Coordinates of C-alpha atoms and ligand atoms in Angstrom, one line a residue:
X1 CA -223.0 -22.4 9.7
X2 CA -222.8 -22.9 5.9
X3 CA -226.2 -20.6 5.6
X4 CA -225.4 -17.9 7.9
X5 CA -221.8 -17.9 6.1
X6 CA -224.3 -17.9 2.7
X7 CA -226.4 -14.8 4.7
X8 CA -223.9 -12.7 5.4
X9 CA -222.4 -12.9 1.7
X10 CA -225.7 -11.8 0.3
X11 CA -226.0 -9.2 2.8
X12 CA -222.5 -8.0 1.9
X13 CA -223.4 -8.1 -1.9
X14 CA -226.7 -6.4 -0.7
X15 CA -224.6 -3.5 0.7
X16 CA -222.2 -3.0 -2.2
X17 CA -225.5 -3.1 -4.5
X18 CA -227.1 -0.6 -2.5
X19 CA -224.1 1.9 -1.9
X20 CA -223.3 1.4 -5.8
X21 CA -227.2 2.5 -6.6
X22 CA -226.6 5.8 -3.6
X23 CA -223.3 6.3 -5.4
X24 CA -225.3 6.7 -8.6
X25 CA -228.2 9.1 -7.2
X26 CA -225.4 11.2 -5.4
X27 CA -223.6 11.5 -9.0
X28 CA -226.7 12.3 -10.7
X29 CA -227.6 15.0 -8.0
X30 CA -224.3 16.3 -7.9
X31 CA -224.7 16.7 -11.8
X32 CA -228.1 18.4 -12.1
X33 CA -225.7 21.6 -10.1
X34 CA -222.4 21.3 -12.0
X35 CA -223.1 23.5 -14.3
X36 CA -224.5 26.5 -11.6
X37 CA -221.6 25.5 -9.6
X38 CA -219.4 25.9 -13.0
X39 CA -217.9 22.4 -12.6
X40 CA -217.9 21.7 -16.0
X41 CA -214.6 22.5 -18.4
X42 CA -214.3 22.1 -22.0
X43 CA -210.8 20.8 -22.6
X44 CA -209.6 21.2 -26.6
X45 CA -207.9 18.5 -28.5
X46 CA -206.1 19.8 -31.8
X47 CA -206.7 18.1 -35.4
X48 CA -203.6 18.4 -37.5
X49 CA -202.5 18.1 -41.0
X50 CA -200.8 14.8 -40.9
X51 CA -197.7 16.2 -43.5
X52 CA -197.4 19.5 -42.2
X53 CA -198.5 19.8 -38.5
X54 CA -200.4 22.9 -38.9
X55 CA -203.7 22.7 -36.4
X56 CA -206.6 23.3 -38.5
X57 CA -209.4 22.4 -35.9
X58 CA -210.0 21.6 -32.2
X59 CA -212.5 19.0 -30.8
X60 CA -214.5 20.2 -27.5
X61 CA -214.4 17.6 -25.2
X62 CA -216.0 17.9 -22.0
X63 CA -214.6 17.5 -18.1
X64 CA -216.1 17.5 -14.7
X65 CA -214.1 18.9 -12.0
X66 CA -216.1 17.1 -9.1
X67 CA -215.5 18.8 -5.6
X68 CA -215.2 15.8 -3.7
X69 CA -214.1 13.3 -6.3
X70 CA -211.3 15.6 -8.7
X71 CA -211.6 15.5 -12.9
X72 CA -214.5 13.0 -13.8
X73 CA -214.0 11.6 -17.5
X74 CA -216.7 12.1 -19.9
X75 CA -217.1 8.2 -20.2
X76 CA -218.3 8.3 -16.8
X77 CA -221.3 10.8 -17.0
X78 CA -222.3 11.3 -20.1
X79 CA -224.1 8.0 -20.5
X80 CA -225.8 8.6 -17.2
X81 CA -226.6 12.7 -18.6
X82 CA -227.6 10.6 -21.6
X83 CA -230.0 8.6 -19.7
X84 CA -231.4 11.2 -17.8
X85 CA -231.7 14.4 -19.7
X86 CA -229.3 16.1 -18.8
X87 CA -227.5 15.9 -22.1
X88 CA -229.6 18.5 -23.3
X89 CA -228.5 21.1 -20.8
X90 CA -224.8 20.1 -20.7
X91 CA -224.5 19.6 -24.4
X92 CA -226.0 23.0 -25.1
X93 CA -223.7 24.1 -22.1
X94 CA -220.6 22.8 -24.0
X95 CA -221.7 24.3 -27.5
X96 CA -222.1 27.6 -26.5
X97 CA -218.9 27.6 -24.0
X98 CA -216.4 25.9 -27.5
X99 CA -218.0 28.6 -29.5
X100 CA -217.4 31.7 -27.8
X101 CA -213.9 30.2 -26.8
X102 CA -213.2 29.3 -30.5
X103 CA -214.6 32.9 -31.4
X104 CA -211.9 34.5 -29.2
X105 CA -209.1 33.2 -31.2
X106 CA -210.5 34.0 -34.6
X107 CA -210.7 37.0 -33.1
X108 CA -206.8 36.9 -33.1
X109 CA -206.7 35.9 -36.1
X110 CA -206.7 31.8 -35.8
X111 CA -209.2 30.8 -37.8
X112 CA -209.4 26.9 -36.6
X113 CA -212.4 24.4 -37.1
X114 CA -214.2 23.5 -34.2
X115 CA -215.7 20.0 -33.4
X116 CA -218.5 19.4 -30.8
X117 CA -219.4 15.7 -29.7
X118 CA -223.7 14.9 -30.0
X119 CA -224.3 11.9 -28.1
X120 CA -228.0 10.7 -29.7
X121 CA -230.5 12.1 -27.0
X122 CA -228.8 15.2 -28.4
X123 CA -228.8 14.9 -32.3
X124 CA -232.5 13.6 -31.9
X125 CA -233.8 16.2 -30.4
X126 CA -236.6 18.1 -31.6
X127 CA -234.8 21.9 -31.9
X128 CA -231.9 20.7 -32.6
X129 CA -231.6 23.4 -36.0
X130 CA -232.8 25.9 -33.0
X131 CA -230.7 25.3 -30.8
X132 CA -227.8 25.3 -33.0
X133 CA -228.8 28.4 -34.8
X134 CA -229.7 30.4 -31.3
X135 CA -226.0 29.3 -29.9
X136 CA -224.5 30.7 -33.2
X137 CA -226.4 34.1 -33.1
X138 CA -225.8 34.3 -29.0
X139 CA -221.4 33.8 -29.7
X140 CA -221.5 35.2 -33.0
X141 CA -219.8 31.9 -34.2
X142 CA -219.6 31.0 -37.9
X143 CA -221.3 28.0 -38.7
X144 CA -218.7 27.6 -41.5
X145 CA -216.7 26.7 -38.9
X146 CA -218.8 24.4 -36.8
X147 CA -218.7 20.8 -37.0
X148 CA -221.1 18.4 -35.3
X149 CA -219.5 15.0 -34.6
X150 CA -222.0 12.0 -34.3
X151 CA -221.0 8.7 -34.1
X152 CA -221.7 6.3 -36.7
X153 CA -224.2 4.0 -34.9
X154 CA -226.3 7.0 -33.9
X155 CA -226.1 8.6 -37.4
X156 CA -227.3 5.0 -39.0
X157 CA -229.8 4.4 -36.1
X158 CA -232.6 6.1 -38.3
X159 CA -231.3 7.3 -41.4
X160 CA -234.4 8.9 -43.1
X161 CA -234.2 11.2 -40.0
X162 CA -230.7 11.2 -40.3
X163 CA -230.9 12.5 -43.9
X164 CA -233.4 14.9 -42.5
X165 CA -231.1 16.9 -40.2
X166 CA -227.9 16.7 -41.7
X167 CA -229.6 18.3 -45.0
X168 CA -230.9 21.3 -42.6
X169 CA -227.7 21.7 -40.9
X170 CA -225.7 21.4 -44.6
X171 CA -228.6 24.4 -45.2
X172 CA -227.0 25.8 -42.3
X173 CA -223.7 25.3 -43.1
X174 CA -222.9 23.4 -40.4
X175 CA -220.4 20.5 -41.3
X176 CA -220.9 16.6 -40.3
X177 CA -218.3 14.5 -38.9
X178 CA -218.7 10.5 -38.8
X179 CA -216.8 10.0 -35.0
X180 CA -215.6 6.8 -34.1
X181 CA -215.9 5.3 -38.1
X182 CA -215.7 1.6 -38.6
X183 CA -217.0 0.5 -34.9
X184 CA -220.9 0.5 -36.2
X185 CA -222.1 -0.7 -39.7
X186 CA -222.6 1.9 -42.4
X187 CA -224.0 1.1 -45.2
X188 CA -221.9 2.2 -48.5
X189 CA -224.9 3.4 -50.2
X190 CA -226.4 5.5 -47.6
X191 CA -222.6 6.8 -46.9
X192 CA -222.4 8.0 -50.7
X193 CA -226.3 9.5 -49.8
X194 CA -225.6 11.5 -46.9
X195 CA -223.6 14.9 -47.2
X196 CA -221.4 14.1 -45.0
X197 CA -218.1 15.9 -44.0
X198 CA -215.4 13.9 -42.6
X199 CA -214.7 10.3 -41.2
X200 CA -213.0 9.9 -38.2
X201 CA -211.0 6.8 -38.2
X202 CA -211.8 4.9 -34.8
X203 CA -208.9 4.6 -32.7
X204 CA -209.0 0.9 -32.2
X205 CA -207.8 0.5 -35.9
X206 CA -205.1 3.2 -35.7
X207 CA -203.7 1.5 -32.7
X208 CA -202.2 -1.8 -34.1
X209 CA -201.9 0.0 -37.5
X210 CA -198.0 -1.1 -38.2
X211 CA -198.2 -4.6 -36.9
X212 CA -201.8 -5.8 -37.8
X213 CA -202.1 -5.9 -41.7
X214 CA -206.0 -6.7 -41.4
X215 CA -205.8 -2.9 -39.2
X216 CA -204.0 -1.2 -42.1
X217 CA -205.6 -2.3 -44.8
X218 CA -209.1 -1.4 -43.1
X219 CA -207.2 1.8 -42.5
X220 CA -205.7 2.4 -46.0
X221 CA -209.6 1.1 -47.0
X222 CA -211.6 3.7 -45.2
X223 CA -208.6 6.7 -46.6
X224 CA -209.5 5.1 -50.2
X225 CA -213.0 5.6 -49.4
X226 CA -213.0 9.4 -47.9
X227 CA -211.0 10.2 -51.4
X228 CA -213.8 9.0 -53.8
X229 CA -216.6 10.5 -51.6
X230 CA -215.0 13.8 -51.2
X231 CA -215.1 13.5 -47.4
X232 CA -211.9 14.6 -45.0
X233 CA -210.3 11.9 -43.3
X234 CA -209.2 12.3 -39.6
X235 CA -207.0 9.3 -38.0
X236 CA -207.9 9.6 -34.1
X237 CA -205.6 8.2 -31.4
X238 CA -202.1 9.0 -32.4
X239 CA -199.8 7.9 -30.4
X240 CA -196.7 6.9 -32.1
X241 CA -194.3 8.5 -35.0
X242 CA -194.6 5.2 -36.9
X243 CA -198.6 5.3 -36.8
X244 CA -198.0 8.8 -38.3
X245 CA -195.7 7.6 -40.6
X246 CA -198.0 4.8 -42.0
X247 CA -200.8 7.5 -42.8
X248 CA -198.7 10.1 -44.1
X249 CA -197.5 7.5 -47.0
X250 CA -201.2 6.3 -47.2
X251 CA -202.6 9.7 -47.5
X252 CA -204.5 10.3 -44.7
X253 CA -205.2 14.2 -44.7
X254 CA -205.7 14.6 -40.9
X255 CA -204.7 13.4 -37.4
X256 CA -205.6 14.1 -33.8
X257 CA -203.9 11.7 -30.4
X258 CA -201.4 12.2 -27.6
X259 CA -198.5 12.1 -30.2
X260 CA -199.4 16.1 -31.2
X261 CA -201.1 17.0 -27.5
X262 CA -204.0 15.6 -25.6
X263 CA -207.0 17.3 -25.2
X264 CA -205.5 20.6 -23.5
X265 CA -207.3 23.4 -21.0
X266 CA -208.5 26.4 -22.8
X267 CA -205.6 28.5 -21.8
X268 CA -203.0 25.8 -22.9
X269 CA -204.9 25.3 -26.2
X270 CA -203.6 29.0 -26.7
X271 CA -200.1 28.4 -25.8
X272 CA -199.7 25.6 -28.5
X273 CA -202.0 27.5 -31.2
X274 CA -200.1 30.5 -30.8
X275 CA -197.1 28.5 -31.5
X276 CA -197.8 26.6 -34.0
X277 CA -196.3 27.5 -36.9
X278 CA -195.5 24.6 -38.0
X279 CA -196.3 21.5 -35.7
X280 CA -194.0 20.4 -33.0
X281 CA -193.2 17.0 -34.4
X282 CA -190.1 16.9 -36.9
Ligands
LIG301 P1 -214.5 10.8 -28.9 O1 -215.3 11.9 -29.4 O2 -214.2 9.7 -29.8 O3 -213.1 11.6 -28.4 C1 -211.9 11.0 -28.5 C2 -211.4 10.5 -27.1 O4 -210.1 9.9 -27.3 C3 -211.2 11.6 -26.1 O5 -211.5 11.0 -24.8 C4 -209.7 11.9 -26.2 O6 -209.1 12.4 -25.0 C5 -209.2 10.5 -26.5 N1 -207.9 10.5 -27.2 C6 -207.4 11.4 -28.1 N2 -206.2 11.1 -28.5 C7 -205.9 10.0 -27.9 C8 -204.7 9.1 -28.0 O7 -203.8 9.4 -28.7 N3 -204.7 8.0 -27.2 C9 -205.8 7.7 -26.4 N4 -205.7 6.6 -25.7 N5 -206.9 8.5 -26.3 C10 -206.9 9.6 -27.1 P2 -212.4 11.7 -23.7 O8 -212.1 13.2 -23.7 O9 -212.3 11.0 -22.5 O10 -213.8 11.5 -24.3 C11 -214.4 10.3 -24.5 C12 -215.7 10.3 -25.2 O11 -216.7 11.0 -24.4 C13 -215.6 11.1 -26.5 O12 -215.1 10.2 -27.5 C14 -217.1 11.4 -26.8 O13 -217.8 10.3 -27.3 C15 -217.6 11.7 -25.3 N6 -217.6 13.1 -25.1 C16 -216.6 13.9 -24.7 N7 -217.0 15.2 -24.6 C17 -218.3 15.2 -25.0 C18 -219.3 16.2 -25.1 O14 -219.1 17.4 -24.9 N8 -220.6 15.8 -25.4 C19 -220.9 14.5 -25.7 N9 -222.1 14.2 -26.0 N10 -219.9 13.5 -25.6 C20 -218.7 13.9 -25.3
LIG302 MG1 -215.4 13.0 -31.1
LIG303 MG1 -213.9 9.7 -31.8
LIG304 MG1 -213.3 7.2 -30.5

Protein backbone atom coordinates (compact mmCIF):
# COMPACT_ATOMS: atom_id res chain seq x y z
CA UNK A 1 0.00 0.00 0.00
CA UNK A 2 2.87 2.18 1.39
CA UNK A 3 4.61 1.68 -2.33
CA UNK A 4 1.77 2.15 -4.54
CA UNK A 5 0.99 5.36 -2.24
CA UNK A 6 5.07 6.08 -2.90
CA UNK A 7 4.17 5.29 -6.98
CA UNK A 8 1.53 7.46 -7.41
CA UNK A 9 3.50 10.49 -5.62
CA UNK A 10 6.32 10.05 -8.10
CA UNK A 11 4.06 9.79 -10.86
CA UNK A 12 2.28 12.96 -9.67
CA UNK A 13 5.77 14.74 -9.32
CA UNK A 14 6.43 13.06 -12.85
CA UNK A 15 3.48 14.97 -14.19
CA UNK A 16 4.00 18.39 -12.73
CA UNK A 17 7.82 17.91 -14.03
CA UNK A 18 6.78 17.11 -17.36
CA UNK A 19 3.90 19.78 -17.82
CA UNK A 20 6.38 22.40 -16.16
CA UNK A 21 9.19 21.33 -19.02
CA UNK A 22 5.80 21.54 -21.96
CA UNK A 23 5.07 24.85 -20.19
CA UNK A 24 8.60 25.92 -21.01
CA UNK A 25 8.75 24.71 -24.78
CA UNK A 26 5.20 26.28 -25.29
CA UNK A 27 6.68 29.74 -23.82
CA UNK A 28 9.70 29.45 -25.83
CA UNK A 29 7.63 28.78 -29.01
CA UNK A 30 5.29 31.25 -28.29
CA UNK A 31 8.34 33.62 -28.05
CA UNK A 32 10.28 32.87 -31.27
CA UNK A 33 6.52 34.67 -32.91
CA UNK A 34 6.01 37.60 -30.47
CA UNK A 35 7.76 39.83 -32.14
CA UNK A 36 5.82 39.06 -35.86
CA UNK A 37 2.75 38.84 -33.83
CA UNK A 38 3.85 42.40 -32.26
CA UNK A 39 3.47 41.09 -28.68
CA UNK A 40 6.26 42.86 -27.47
CA UNK A 41 5.90 46.62 -25.78
CA UNK A 42 8.46 48.79 -24.49
CA UNK A 43 7.13 50.43 -21.44
CA UNK A 44 9.29 53.80 -20.31
CA UNK A 45 10.30 54.51 -16.76
CA UNK A 46 11.43 58.26 -16.17
CA UNK A 47 14.90 59.18 -14.35
CA UNK A 48 14.54 62.48 -12.48
CA UNK A 49 16.59 65.01 -10.89
CA UNK A 50 16.25 64.18 -7.34
CA UNK A 51 16.02 68.25 -6.17
CA UNK A 52 14.03 69.44 -8.97
CA UNK A 53 11.89 66.70 -10.58
CA UNK A 54 12.61 67.59 -14.06
CA UNK A 55 12.81 64.04 -16.18
CA UNK A 56 16.02 64.00 -17.88
CA UNK A 57 15.99 60.37 -19.25
CA UNK A 58 13.72 57.32 -19.68
CA UNK A 59 14.78 53.63 -19.25
CA UNK A 60 13.22 51.09 -22.01
CA UNK A 61 12.00 48.29 -20.28
CA UNK A 62 10.51 45.52 -22.09
CA UNK A 63 6.74 43.70 -21.79
CA UNK A 64 5.10 40.74 -23.33
CA UNK A 65 1.52 40.93 -23.92
CA UNK A 66 0.96 37.13 -24.15
CA UNK A 67 -2.50 36.14 -25.87
CA UNK A 68 -3.40 33.50 -23.68
CA UNK A 69 -1.52 34.42 -20.50
CA UNK A 70 -1.94 38.68 -20.39
CA UNK A 71 1.47 41.06 -19.55
CA UNK A 72 4.50 38.68 -19.01
CA UNK A 73 7.30 40.46 -16.86
CA UNK A 74 10.62 40.69 -18.25
CA UNK A 75 11.95 38.53 -15.27
CA UNK A 76 10.12 35.79 -16.66
CA UNK A 77 11.58 35.57 -20.33
CA UNK A 78 14.38 37.20 -20.66
CA UNK A 79 16.55 34.65 -18.92
CA UNK A 80 15.01 31.98 -21.00
CA UNK A 81 15.62 34.61 -24.48
CA UNK A 82 18.94 34.77 -22.72
CA UNK A 83 19.36 31.15 -22.83
CA UNK A 84 18.27 30.54 -26.10
CA UNK A 85 19.11 33.38 -28.43
CA UNK A 86 16.61 35.11 -28.70
CA UNK A 87 18.07 38.07 -26.84
CA UNK A 88 19.64 39.04 -29.88
CA UNK A 89 16.48 39.53 -31.88
CA UNK A 90 14.33 41.02 -29.05
CA UNK A 91 17.10 43.16 -27.73
CA UNK A 92 17.78 44.67 -31.17
CA UNK A 93 13.83 44.68 -31.34
CA UNK A 94 13.69 46.86 -28.24
CA UNK A 95 16.67 49.22 -29.27
CA UNK A 96 15.33 50.20 -32.43
CA UNK A 97 11.55 50.41 -31.16
CA UNK A 98 13.03 53.10 -27.68
CA UNK A 99 14.91 54.87 -30.30
CA UNK A 100 12.55 55.85 -32.86
CA UNK A 101 9.96 56.46 -29.89
CA UNK A 102 12.60 58.66 -28.03
CA UNK A 103 13.34 60.36 -31.48
CA UNK A 104 9.59 61.34 -31.74
CA UNK A 105 9.76 63.45 -28.72
CA UNK A 106 12.98 65.20 -29.48
CA UNK A 107 11.28 65.84 -32.29
CA UNK A 108 8.94 67.98 -30.02
CA UNK A 109 11.37 69.39 -28.55
CA UNK A 110 12.07 66.95 -25.36
CA UNK A 111 15.35 66.19 -25.48
CA UNK A 112 15.45 63.25 -22.72
CA UNK A 113 18.23 60.55 -22.25
CA UNK A 114 17.32 57.15 -23.20
CA UNK A 115 18.44 53.94 -21.35
CA UNK A 116 18.34 50.39 -22.93
CA UNK A 117 18.93 47.20 -20.63
CA UNK A 118 21.93 44.55 -22.29
CA UNK A 119 21.59 41.39 -20.66
CA UNK A 120 25.33 39.62 -21.37
CA UNK A 121 24.41 37.32 -24.50
CA UNK A 122 23.77 40.82 -25.74
CA UNK A 123 26.80 43.12 -24.65
CA UNK A 124 29.05 40.00 -25.80
CA UNK A 125 28.08 39.82 -28.91
CA UNK A 126 30.30 40.01 -31.77
CA UNK A 127 28.55 43.23 -33.75
CA UNK A 128 27.60 44.71 -30.99
CA UNK A 129 29.37 48.45 -32.34
CA UNK A 130 27.25 47.29 -35.64
CA UNK A 131 24.43 46.73 -34.42
CA UNK A 132 24.35 49.78 -32.35
CA UNK A 133 25.53 52.01 -35.11
CA UNK A 134 23.02 50.43 -37.85
CA UNK A 135 19.94 51.06 -35.27
CA UNK A 136 21.25 54.66 -34.87
CA UNK A 137 21.50 55.36 -38.70
CA UNK A 138 18.01 53.33 -39.37
CA UNK A 139 15.97 55.95 -36.32
CA UNK A 140 18.18 58.78 -36.87
CA UNK A 141 18.84 58.61 -33.00
CA UNK A 142 21.69 60.55 -31.43
CA UNK A 143 24.06 58.44 -29.81
CA UNK A 144 24.68 61.41 -27.44
CA UNK A 145 21.71 60.46 -26.17
CA UNK A 146 21.93 56.69 -25.88
CA UNK A 147 22.82 54.93 -22.89
CA UNK A 148 23.53 51.15 -22.63
CA UNK A 149 22.84 49.82 -19.13
CA UNK A 150 24.82 46.63 -18.20
CA UNK A 151 24.81 45.28 -14.99
CA UNK A 152 27.73 45.13 -12.92
CA UNK A 153 28.46 41.36 -12.76
CA UNK A 154 28.28 41.18 -16.67
CA UNK A 155 30.49 44.33 -17.05
CA UNK A 156 33.20 42.66 -14.52
CA UNK A 157 32.71 39.15 -15.98
CA UNK A 158 35.64 39.86 -18.51
CA UNK A 159 36.97 43.18 -18.05
CA UNK A 160 39.81 43.39 -20.81
CA UNK A 161 36.76 42.82 -23.13
CA UNK A 162 34.88 44.97 -21.10
CA UNK A 163 37.41 47.79 -21.63
CA UNK A 164 37.28 46.81 -25.16
CA UNK A 165 33.73 47.81 -25.95
CA UNK A 166 32.99 50.40 -23.73
CA UNK A 167 36.17 52.35 -25.27
CA UNK A 168 34.47 51.77 -28.93
CA UNK A 169 31.11 52.76 -27.82
CA UNK A 170 32.70 56.07 -25.72
CA UNK A 171 34.25 56.33 -29.63
CA UNK A 172 30.79 56.25 -30.45
CA UNK A 173 29.48 58.30 -28.03
CA UNK A 174 27.38 56.03 -26.66
CA UNK A 175 27.18 56.40 -22.69
CA UNK A 176 27.65 53.49 -20.08
CA UNK A 177 25.50 52.87 -17.16
CA UNK A 178 26.50 50.39 -14.21
CA UNK A 179 22.63 48.88 -13.52
CA UNK A 180 21.98 47.23 -10.49
CA UNK A 181 25.50 48.69 -8.68
CA UNK A 182 26.60 47.14 -5.46
CA UNK A 183 24.85 43.49 -5.98
CA UNK A 184 28.24 42.13 -7.92
CA UNK A 185 31.88 42.96 -6.90
CA UNK A 186 33.66 45.73 -8.70
CA UNK A 187 36.80 46.28 -8.26
CA UNK A 188 37.74 50.06 -7.33
CA UNK A 189 40.58 50.12 -9.58
CA UNK A 190 39.09 48.76 -12.69
CA UNK A 191 35.87 51.22 -11.77
CA UNK A 192 38.44 54.33 -11.81
CA UNK A 193 39.77 52.40 -15.38
CA UNK A 194 36.68 52.13 -17.19
CA UNK A 195 34.91 55.32 -18.78
CA UNK A 196 32.09 54.71 -17.40
CA UNK A 197 28.89 56.96 -17.16
CA UNK A 198 26.63 56.51 -14.33
CA UNK A 199 25.95 54.03 -11.36
CA UNK A 200 22.76 52.95 -10.67
CA UNK A 201 22.23 52.31 -7.06
CA UNK A 202 20.60 48.80 -6.65
CA UNK A 203 17.30 48.97 -5.27
CA UNK A 204 17.78 46.57 -2.45
CA UNK A 205 20.01 49.27 -0.69
CA UNK A 206 17.56 52.17 -1.47
CA UNK A 207 14.81 50.22 0.13
CA UNK A 208 15.73 50.09 3.95
CA UNK A 209 17.76 53.33 3.31
CA UNK A 210 16.12 55.39 6.52
CA UNK A 211 16.10 52.56 8.95
CA UNK A 212 19.23 50.38 8.12
CA UNK A 213 22.44 52.60 8.83
CA UNK A 214 24.74 49.85 7.22
CA UNK A 215 22.04 50.64 3.84
CA UNK A 216 22.72 54.35 4.10
CA UNK A 217 26.05 54.53 4.64
CA UNK A 218 26.68 51.99 1.57
CA UNK A 219 24.34 54.49 -0.06
CA UNK A 220 25.91 57.81 0.96
CA UNK A 221 29.34 55.56 0.09
CA UNK A 222 28.65 54.66 -3.52
CA UNK A 223 27.18 58.86 -3.95
CA UNK A 224 30.82 59.76 -2.38
CA UNK A 225 32.22 57.50 -4.92
CA UNK A 226 30.26 58.70 -8.36
CA UNK A 227 31.46 62.35 -7.18
CA UNK A 228 35.24 61.68 -7.21
CA UNK A 229 34.95 59.53 -10.42
CA UNK A 230 32.94 62.00 -12.28
CA UNK A 231 30.15 59.41 -12.89
CA UNK A 232 26.15 60.29 -12.46
CA UNK A 233 24.48 58.68 -9.73
CA UNK A 234 20.91 57.25 -10.22
CA UNK A 235 19.10 55.83 -6.95
CA UNK A 236 16.63 53.08 -8.44
CA UNK A 237 13.43 51.99 -6.59
CA UNK A 238 11.90 55.00 -5.07
CA UNK A 239 9.23 54.41 -3.30
CA UNK A 240 8.89 56.76 -0.48
CA UNK A 241 9.25 60.72 0.15
CA UNK A 242 11.60 59.95 3.08
CA UNK A 243 13.92 57.70 0.72
CA UNK A 244 13.89 60.84 -1.39
CA UNK A 245 14.54 62.94 1.26
CA UNK A 246 17.67 60.94 2.51
CA UNK A 247 19.33 61.40 -1.04
CA UNK A 248 18.42 64.77 -1.74
CA UNK A 249 20.47 65.81 1.62
CA UNK A 250 23.23 63.16 0.60
CA UNK A 251 23.49 64.49 -2.83
CA UNK A 252 22.38 61.92 -4.95
CA UNK A 253 21.91 63.69 -8.46
CA UNK A 254 19.25 61.29 -9.90
CA UNK A 255 16.32 59.01 -9.07
CA UNK A 256 13.92 56.69 -10.82
CA UNK A 257 10.85 54.23 -8.67
CA UNK A 258 7.07 54.18 -8.25
CA UNK A 259 7.34 57.35 -6.03
CA UNK A 260 7.67 59.63 -9.54
CA UNK A 261 5.79 56.84 -11.98
CA UNK A 262 6.42 53.36 -12.87
CA UNK A 263 7.48 52.29 -15.96
CA UNK A 264 4.61 53.88 -18.16
CA UNK A 265 3.12 52.84 -21.93
CA UNK A 266 4.55 54.91 -24.67
CA UNK A 267 1.53 57.01 -24.89
CA UNK A 268 1.35 57.75 -21.08
CA UNK A 269 5.16 58.46 -21.10
CA UNK A 270 3.91 61.53 -23.22
CA UNK A 271 1.24 62.57 -21.00
CA UNK A 272 3.69 62.98 -17.96
CA UNK A 273 6.74 64.36 -20.19
CA UNK A 274 4.54 66.81 -21.65
CA UNK A 275 3.68 67.90 -18.19
CA UNK A 276 6.50 68.02 -16.58
CA UNK A 277 7.51 71.09 -15.88
CA UNK A 278 8.53 70.68 -12.86
CA UNK A 279 8.01 67.15 -11.21
CA UNK A 280 4.80 66.16 -9.71
CA UNK A 281 6.12 65.62 -6.17
CA UNK A 282 6.16 68.83 -3.90
P1 LIG B 1 16.37 46.83 -14.15
O1 LIG B 1 17.05 47.24 -15.41
O2 LIG B 1 17.14 46.97 -12.88
O3 LIG B 1 15.01 47.67 -14.12
C1 LIG B 1 14.44 48.16 -12.95
C2 LIG B 1 13.25 47.32 -12.53
O4 LIG B 1 12.75 47.82 -11.31
C3 LIG B 1 12.08 47.35 -13.51
O5 LIG B 1 11.43 46.08 -13.44
C4 LIG B 1 11.17 48.42 -12.89
O6 LIG B 1 9.82 48.28 -13.23
C5 LIG B 1 11.39 48.15 -11.44
N1 LIG B 1 11.14 49.33 -10.61
C6 LIG B 1 11.33 50.62 -10.91
N2 LIG B 1 11.03 51.43 -9.89
C7 LIG B 1 10.62 50.62 -8.88
C8 LIG B 1 10.17 50.87 -7.53
O7 LIG B 1 10.08 51.97 -7.05
N3 LIG B 1 9.84 49.76 -6.79
C9 LIG B 1 9.94 48.50 -7.30
N4 LIG B 1 9.58 47.49 -6.50
N5 LIG B 1 10.37 48.23 -8.55
C10 LIG B 1 10.71 49.29 -9.34
P2 LIG B 1 11.01 45.30 -14.75
O8 LIG B 1 10.49 46.26 -15.78
O9 LIG B 1 10.15 44.16 -14.35
O10 LIG B 1 12.39 44.75 -15.30
C11 LIG B 1 13.12 43.82 -14.56
C12 LIG B 1 14.47 43.58 -15.18
O11 LIG B 1 14.33 42.94 -16.45
C13 LIG B 1 15.25 44.85 -15.45
O12 LIG B 1 15.88 45.29 -14.25
C14 LIG B 1 16.23 44.37 -16.49
O13 LIG B 1 17.31 43.70 -15.89
C15 LIG B 1 15.39 43.35 -17.27
N6 LIG B 1 14.88 43.98 -18.49
C16 LIG B 1 13.79 44.76 -18.67
N7 LIG B 1 13.69 45.17 -19.96
C17 LIG B 1 14.75 44.62 -20.61
C18 LIG B 1 15.21 44.68 -21.98
O14 LIG B 1 14.65 45.35 -22.87
N8 LIG B 1 16.35 43.97 -22.27
C19 LIG B 1 17.02 43.26 -21.32
N9 LIG B 1 18.13 42.60 -21.69
N10 LIG B 1 16.63 43.20 -20.04
C20 LIG B 1 15.50 43.87 -19.68
MG1 LIG C 1 18.14 48.82 -15.98
MG1 LIG D 1 18.49 48.32 -12.36
MG1 LIG E 1 17.75 46.46 -10.24
Amino acid sequence: RAAEQNRNIYRFYDQQMNSKALDRIALENALRYAIERNELIVYYQPKVNCNTEVISGVEALIRWNHSERGMISPIDFIPLAEENGLILPIGEWVLKTACTQVKEWHNQGYKIHLSVNFSAKQFQQDHLKETIERVLQETGFQAQFLTVEVTESVAMENVNFTIKILNELKAMGVKVSIDDFGTGYSSLSYLKKLPISELKIDRSFVRDITTDQDDAAIVDMVIVLGKTLKMNIVAEGVETVSQLEFLKSHHCQEMQGFLFSKPLPSNEFEILLTSNIKGVIL
